[in-house]
Amino acid sequence: MSVTGIALILFLTFHGCMNMVALFSEEGYNMICEFLGANWYAVVATLGLAALAVIHIVYAFILTAQNRTARGNNRYEVSTVTKGGIVEWYSKNMLVLGLIILVGLLLHLKDFWYNMMFAEIFGVIGTHSPADGFAYIVDTFQNPVFSILYLVWFVAIWFHLTHGFWSALQTLGWSGKIWFCRWKLIGIIYVTLLMLGFAIVVLAFWFGCAPSLCGSSCC
């Protein structure tokens, strides 16, 4: 669970950096999309990523079931406060947040992966060329409904990762009395910056003020 979670965070970091390119260069972003299209290495990486996601989800259900079996109805002996203050509700509802994230992931796959890598592999005729990821970003995020859904998705991911970040490191033994609080703070800062990067892309295209859309100044 911890290893796959860290791997998925690293992937999100790469994905976020890739998305930031779309803010400044349509050509640059589409070059990345073409490089990561239906090429064999991209397909292998996608299958590996899918395997990581499936393993992470399966273990989430297994661990949740084990915890509830062990604890019964009293899932937490102390459910109001801890040494550090109030117990975060999201730390007790990681599975629910994970399910929300899964629904958002399916929406994301439909909007982008299906129209790009899948379309290129199986010759599906879409609205745009499979390598024209920039056009799909414009179509998706200039729709207010989709933009709001993606922003809600990012909030759910933020809650999930702020707990998962330090929890994964603690499980791997990279935590102690001193580093527990440090990893928690580092995780909050890292995940916040990561999710802000995703959100900025959505907002910039929603309101049409990405430099790649209108030159050096906002519309």
mmCIF file of C-alpha atoms in Angstrom:
data_model
loop_
_atom_site.group_PDB
_atom_site.id
_atom_site.type_symbol
_atom_site.label_atom_id
_atom_site.label_comp_id
_atom_site.label_asym_id
_atom_site.label_seq_id
_atom_site.Cartn_x
_atom_site.Cartn_y
_atom_site.Cartn_z
ATOM 1 C CA MET A 1 0.000 0.000 0.000
ATOM 2 C CA SER A 2 2.759 2.428 0.945
ATOM 3 C CA VAL A 3 5.073 1.594 -1.956
ATOM 4 C CA THR A 4 2.325 1.880 -4.567
ATOM 5 C CA GLY A 5 1.106 5.109 -2.952
ATOM 6 C CA ILE A 6 4.553 6.715 -3.163
ATOM 7 C CA ALA A 7 4.889 5.572 -6.796
ATOM 8 C CA LEU A 8 1.533 7.152 -7.641
ATOM 9 C CA ILE A 9 2.566 10.419 -5.950
ATOM 10 C CA LEU A 10 5.710 10.470 -8.102
ATOM 11 C CA PHE A 11 3.570 9.923 -11.201
ATOM 12 C CA LEU A 12 1.275 12.789 -10.200
ATOM 13 C CA THR A 13 4.353 14.987 -9.835
ATOM 14 C CA PHE A 14 5.415 14.132 -13.390
ATOM 15 C CA HIS A 15 1.868 14.637 -14.670
ATOM 16 C CA GLY A 16 1.613 18.005 -12.926
ATOM 17 C CA CYS A 17 4.883 19.216 -14.467
ATOM 18 C CA MET A 18 3.668 18.051 -17.873
ATOM 19 C CA ASN A 19 0.397 19.955 -17.447
ATOM 20 C CA MET A 20 2.237 23.160 -16.571
ATOM 21 C CA VAL A 21 3.846 23.102 -20.025
ATOM 22 C CA ALA A 22 0.360 23.533 -21.540
ATOM 23 C CA LEU A 23 0.087 26.904 -19.798
ATOM 24 C CA PHE A 24 2.939 28.339 -21.833
ATOM 25 C CA SER A 25 3.281 26.382 -25.064
ATOM 26 C CA GLU A 26 0.709 24.550 -27.156
ATOM 27 C CA GLU A 27 3.469 23.143 -29.358
ATOM 28 C CA GLY A 28 5.564 22.021 -26.381
ATOM 29 C CA TYR A 29 2.652 20.257 -24.715
ATOM 30 C CA ASN A 30 1.663 18.460 -27.908
ATOM 31 C CA MET A 31 5.271 17.353 -28.405
ATOM 32 C CA ILE A 32 5.098 15.678 -24.998
ATOM 33 C CA CYS A 33 1.737 14.114 -25.899
ATOM 34 C CA GLU A 34 3.191 12.741 -29.127
ATOM 35 C CA PHE A 35 6.220 11.377 -27.273
ATOM 36 C CA LEU A 36 3.906 9.688 -24.766
ATOM 37 C CA GLY A 37 1.390 8.519 -27.341
ATOM 38 C CA ALA A 38 0.993 4.919 -28.487
ATOM 39 C CA ASN A 39 4.747 4.268 -28.459
ATOM 40 C CA TRP A 40 5.664 0.925 -26.894
ATOM 41 C CA TYR A 41 7.426 2.459 -23.893
ATOM 42 C CA ALA A 42 4.446 4.682 -23.123
ATOM 43 C CA VAL A 43 2.060 1.742 -23.400
ATOM 44 C CA VAL A 44 4.248 -0.366 -21.092
ATOM 45 C CA ALA A 45 4.458 2.509 -18.604
ATOM 46 C CA THR A 46 0.678 2.953 -18.743
ATOM 47 C CA LEU A 47 0.121 -0.754 -18.044
ATOM 48 C CA GLY A 48 2.559 -0.524 -15.134
ATOM 49 C CA LEU A 49 0.760 2.530 -13.789
ATOM 50 C CA ALA A 50 -2.586 0.761 -14.103
ATOM 51 C CA ALA A 51 -1.166 -2.210 -12.180
ATOM 52 C CA LEU A 52 0.036 0.115 -9.399
ATOM 53 C CA ALA A 53 -3.412 1.722 -9.172
ATOM 54 C CA VAL A 54 -5.200 -1.643 -9.057
ATOM 55 C CA ILE A 55 -2.851 -2.997 -6.372
ATOM 56 C CA HIS A 56 -3.293 0.189 -4.333
ATOM 57 C CA ILE A 57 -7.102 -0.014 -4.556
ATOM 58 C CA VAL A 58 -7.243 -3.749 -3.771
ATOM 59 C CA TYR A 59 -5.028 -3.324 -0.713
ATOM 60 C CA ALA A 60 -7.156 -0.374 0.415
ATOM 61 C CA PHE A 61 -10.193 -2.657 0.601
ATOM 62 C CA ILE A 62 -8.193 -5.461 2.237
ATOM 63 C CA LEU A 63 -6.705 -3.213 4.933
ATOM 64 C CA THR A 64 -10.047 -1.516 5.599
ATOM 65 C CA ALA A 65 -11.714 -4.901 6.045
ATOM 66 C CA GLN A 66 -8.904 -6.096 8.346
ATOM 67 C CA ASN A 67 -9.083 -2.943 10.466
ATOM 68 C CA ARG A 68 -12.847 -3.187 10.894
ATOM 69 C CA THR A 69 -12.609 -6.878 11.753
ATOM 70 C CA ALA A 70 -9.954 -6.170 14.371
ATOM 71 C CA ARG A 71 -11.683 -3.160 15.901
ATOM 72 C CA GLY A 72 -15.341 -4.028 15.438
ATOM 73 C CA ASN A 73 -17.752 -1.129 15.782
ATOM 74 C CA ASN A 74 -15.210 0.850 17.838
ATOM 75 C CA ARG A 75 -12.887 1.687 14.979
ATOM 76 C CA TYR A 76 -10.914 4.126 17.134
ATOM 77 C CA GLU A 77 -10.506 3.786 20.894
ATOM 78 C CA VAL A 78 -10.074 7.560 21.023
ATOM 79 C CA SER A 79 -12.038 9.257 18.276
ATOM 80 C CA THR A 80 -12.142 12.881 19.420
ATOM 81 C CA VAL A 81 -8.633 14.074 20.176
ATOM 82 C CA THR A 82 -5.067 12.900 19.976
ATOM 83 C CA LYS A 83 -1.801 14.228 21.314
ATOM 84 C CA GLY A 84 -1.616 16.497 18.287
ATOM 85 C CA GLY A 85 -5.217 17.706 18.494
ATOM 86 C CA ILE A 86 -8.425 16.679 16.748
ATOM 87 C CA VAL A 87 -8.284 13.467 14.750
ATOM 88 C CA GLU A 88 -8.617 14.447 11.096
ATOM 89 C CA TRP A 89 -11.845 13.047 9.649
ATOM 90 C CA TYR A 90 -10.107 12.254 6.368
ATOM 91 C CA SER A 91 -7.612 10.003 8.147
ATOM 92 C CA LYS A 92 -10.576 7.853 9.177
ATOM 93 C CA ASN A 93 -12.252 7.960 5.762
ATOM 94 C CA MET A 94 -9.419 7.233 3.359
ATOM 95 C CA LEU A 95 -11.445 4.550 1.580
ATOM 96 C CA VAL A 96 -14.332 6.957 0.907
ATOM 97 C CA LEU A 97 -11.913 9.569 -0.416
ATOM 98 C CA GLY A 98 -10.279 6.863 -2.510
ATOM 99 C CA LEU A 99 -13.616 5.976 -4.093
ATOM 100 C CA ILE A 100 -14.252 9.643 -4.948
ATOM 101 C CA ILE A 101 -10.789 9.787 -6.498
ATOM 102 C CA LEU A 102 -11.534 6.621 -8.478
ATOM 103 C CA VAL A 103 -14.681 8.173 -9.970
ATOM 104 C CA GLY A 104 -12.655 11.264 -10.917
ATOM 105 C CA LEU A 105 -10.005 9.032 -12.453
ATOM 106 C CA LEU A 106 -12.587 7.334 -14.661
ATOM 107 C CA LEU A 107 -13.783 10.770 -15.827
ATOM 108 C CA HIS A 108 -10.189 11.780 -16.559
ATOM 109 C CA LEU A 109 -9.538 8.590 -18.536
ATOM 110 C CA LYS A 110 -12.645 9.249 -20.617
ATOM 111 C CA ASP A 111 -11.706 12.870 -21.319
ATOM 112 C CA PHE A 112 -8.048 12.303 -22.190
ATOM 113 C CA TRP A 113 -6.659 8.750 -22.279
ATOM 114 C CA TYR A 114 -9.565 7.402 -24.350
ATOM 115 C CA ASN A 115 -9.280 10.266 -26.845
ATOM 116 C CA MET A 116 -5.501 10.067 -27.065
ATOM 117 C CA MET A 117 -3.562 6.837 -26.417
ATOM 118 C CA PHE A 118 -6.572 4.523 -26.818
ATOM 119 C CA ALA A 119 -7.723 6.351 -29.956
ATOM 120 C CA GLU A 120 -4.251 6.127 -31.501
ATOM 121 C CA ILE A 121 -3.856 2.419 -30.745
ATOM 122 C CA PHE A 122 -7.278 1.346 -32.008
ATOM 123 C CA GLY A 123 -7.804 3.985 -34.694
ATOM 124 C CA VAL A 124 -10.759 5.655 -33.010
ATOM 125 C CA ILE A 125 -11.813 8.843 -34.765
ATOM 126 C CA GLY A 126 -12.221 11.586 -32.197
ATOM 127 C CA THR A 127 -12.897 15.310 -32.215
ATOM 128 C CA HIS A 128 -9.188 16.075 -32.553
ATOM 129 C CA SER A 129 -5.996 14.260 -33.442
ATOM 130 C CA PRO A 130 -4.860 11.863 -30.666
ATOM 131 C CA ALA A 131 -1.626 13.853 -30.412
ATOM 132 C CA ASP A 132 -3.445 17.167 -29.992
ATOM 133 C CA GLY A 133 -3.715 17.028 -26.224
ATOM 134 C CA PHE A 134 -3.841 20.817 -26.043
ATOM 135 C CA ALA A 135 -7.143 20.863 -27.928
ATOM 136 C CA TYR A 136 -8.633 18.356 -25.493
ATOM 137 C CA ILE A 137 -7.495 20.488 -22.558
ATOM 138 C CA VAL A 138 -9.231 23.496 -24.088
ATOM 139 C CA ASP A 139 -12.431 21.565 -24.787
ATOM 140 C CA THR A 140 -12.546 20.048 -21.296
ATOM 141 C CA PHE A 141 -11.624 22.971 -19.088
ATOM 142 C CA GLN A 142 -13.543 25.653 -20.942
ATOM 143 C CA ASN A 143 -16.631 23.712 -19.890
ATOM 144 C CA PRO A 144 -17.562 25.043 -16.406
ATOM 145 C CA VAL A 145 -19.198 21.773 -15.327
ATOM 146 C CA PHE A 146 -16.103 19.699 -16.068
ATOM 147 C CA SER A 147 -13.816 22.314 -14.548
ATOM 148 C CA ILE A 148 -15.759 22.271 -11.266
ATOM 149 C CA LEU A 149 -15.768 18.454 -11.213
ATOM 150 C CA TYR A 150 -12.002 18.411 -11.696
ATOM 151 C CA LEU A 151 -11.467 20.972 -8.926
ATOM 152 C CA VAL A 152 -13.583 18.886 -6.535
ATOM 153 C CA TRP A 153 -11.511 15.864 -7.578
ATOM 154 C CA PHE A 154 -8.294 17.734 -6.756
ATOM 155 C CA VAL A 155 -9.615 18.608 -3.278
ATOM 156 C CA ALA A 156 -10.356 14.921 -2.628
ATOM 157 C CA ILE A 157 -6.864 13.989 -3.819
ATOM 158 C CA TRP A 158 -5.367 16.649 -1.538
ATOM 159 C CA PHE A 159 -7.093 15.206 1.523
ATOM 160 C CA HIS A 160 -6.115 11.680 0.517
ATOM 161 C CA LEU A 161 -2.463 12.488 -0.132
ATOM 162 C CA THR A 162 -1.844 14.736 2.880
ATOM 163 C CA HIS A 163 -2.587 11.704 5.041
ATOM 164 C CA GLY A 164 -1.110 9.117 2.681
ATOM 165 C CA PHE A 165 2.227 10.926 2.314
ATOM 166 C CA TRP A 166 3.357 10.741 5.942
ATOM 167 C CA SER A 167 1.473 7.497 6.571
ATOM 168 C CA ALA A 168 3.414 5.741 3.805
ATOM 169 C CA LEU A 169 6.742 6.953 5.171
ATOM 170 C CA GLN A 170 5.757 5.930 8.682
ATOM 171 C CA THR A 171 4.815 2.436 7.462
ATOM 172 C CA LEU A 172 8.201 2.111 5.772
ATOM 173 C CA GLY A 173 9.927 3.038 9.019
ATOM 174 C CA TRP A 174 11.114 6.462 7.862
ATOM 175 C CA SER A 175 9.496 8.222 10.772
ATOM 176 C CA GLY A 176 10.059 8.739 14.467
ATOM 177 C CA LYS A 177 9.139 11.042 17.300
ATOM 178 C CA ILE A 178 10.911 13.971 15.647
ATOM 179 C CA TRP A 179 10.407 13.193 11.964
ATOM 180 C CA PHE A 180 6.722 12.328 12.290
ATOM 181 C CA CYS A 181 5.723 15.995 12.556
ATOM 182 C CA ARG A 182 8.330 16.997 9.990
ATOM 183 C CA TRP A 183 7.098 14.512 7.395
ATOM 184 C CA LYS A 184 3.548 15.618 8.074
ATOM 185 C CA LEU A 185 4.446 19.269 7.410
ATOM 186 C CA ILE A 186 6.557 18.394 4.367
ATOM 187 C CA GLY A 187 3.693 16.301 3.015
ATOM 188 C CA ILE A 188 1.153 19.105 3.430
ATOM 189 C CA ILE A 189 3.419 21.614 1.663
ATOM 190 C CA TYR A 190 4.363 19.215 -1.142
ATOM 191 C CA VAL A 191 0.830 17.997 -1.827
ATOM 192 C CA THR A 192 -0.597 21.522 -1.616
ATOM 193 C CA LEU A 193 1.865 22.815 -4.218
ATOM 194 C CA LEU A 194 1.186 19.762 -6.387
ATOM 195 C CA MET A 195 -2.589 20.167 -6.325
ATOM 196 C CA LEU A 196 -2.328 23.937 -6.802
ATOM 197 C CA GLY A 197 -0.381 23.221 -9.989
ATOM 198 C CA PHE A 198 -3.193 21.049 -11.314
ATOM 199 C CA ALA A 199 -5.845 23.567 -10.234
ATOM 200 C CA ILE A 200 -4.039 26.515 -11.839
ATOM 201 C CA VAL A 201 -4.097 24.758 -15.207
ATOM 202 C CA VAL A 202 -7.845 24.141 -14.931
ATOM 203 C CA LEU A 203 -8.586 27.724 -13.865
ATOM 204 C CA ALA A 204 -6.302 29.245 -16.507
ATOM 205 C CA PHE A 205 -8.036 27.395 -19.331
ATOM 206 C CA TRP A 206 -11.491 27.820 -17.811
ATOM 207 C CA PHE A 207 -11.124 31.594 -17.759
ATOM 208 C CA GLY A 208 -9.089 31.682 -20.982
ATOM 209 C CA CYS A 209 -6.033 33.359 -19.463
ATOM 210 C CA ALA A 210 -3.314 30.772 -20.077
ATOM 211 C CA PRO A 211 -0.383 32.467 -21.878
ATOM 212 C CA SER A 212 -0.491 29.677 -24.472
ATOM 213 C CA LEU A 213 -4.023 30.772 -25.369
ATOM 214 C CA CYS A 214 -3.505 34.479 -25.682
ATOM 215 C CA GLY A 215 0.152 35.372 -25.878
ATOM 216 C CA SER A 216 2.156 36.943 -23.082
ATOM 217 C CA SER A 217 -0.780 38.583 -21.308
ATOM 218 C CA CYS A 218 -4.068 37.270 -19.976
ATOM 219 C CA CYS A 219 -7.232 37.706 -22.002
#
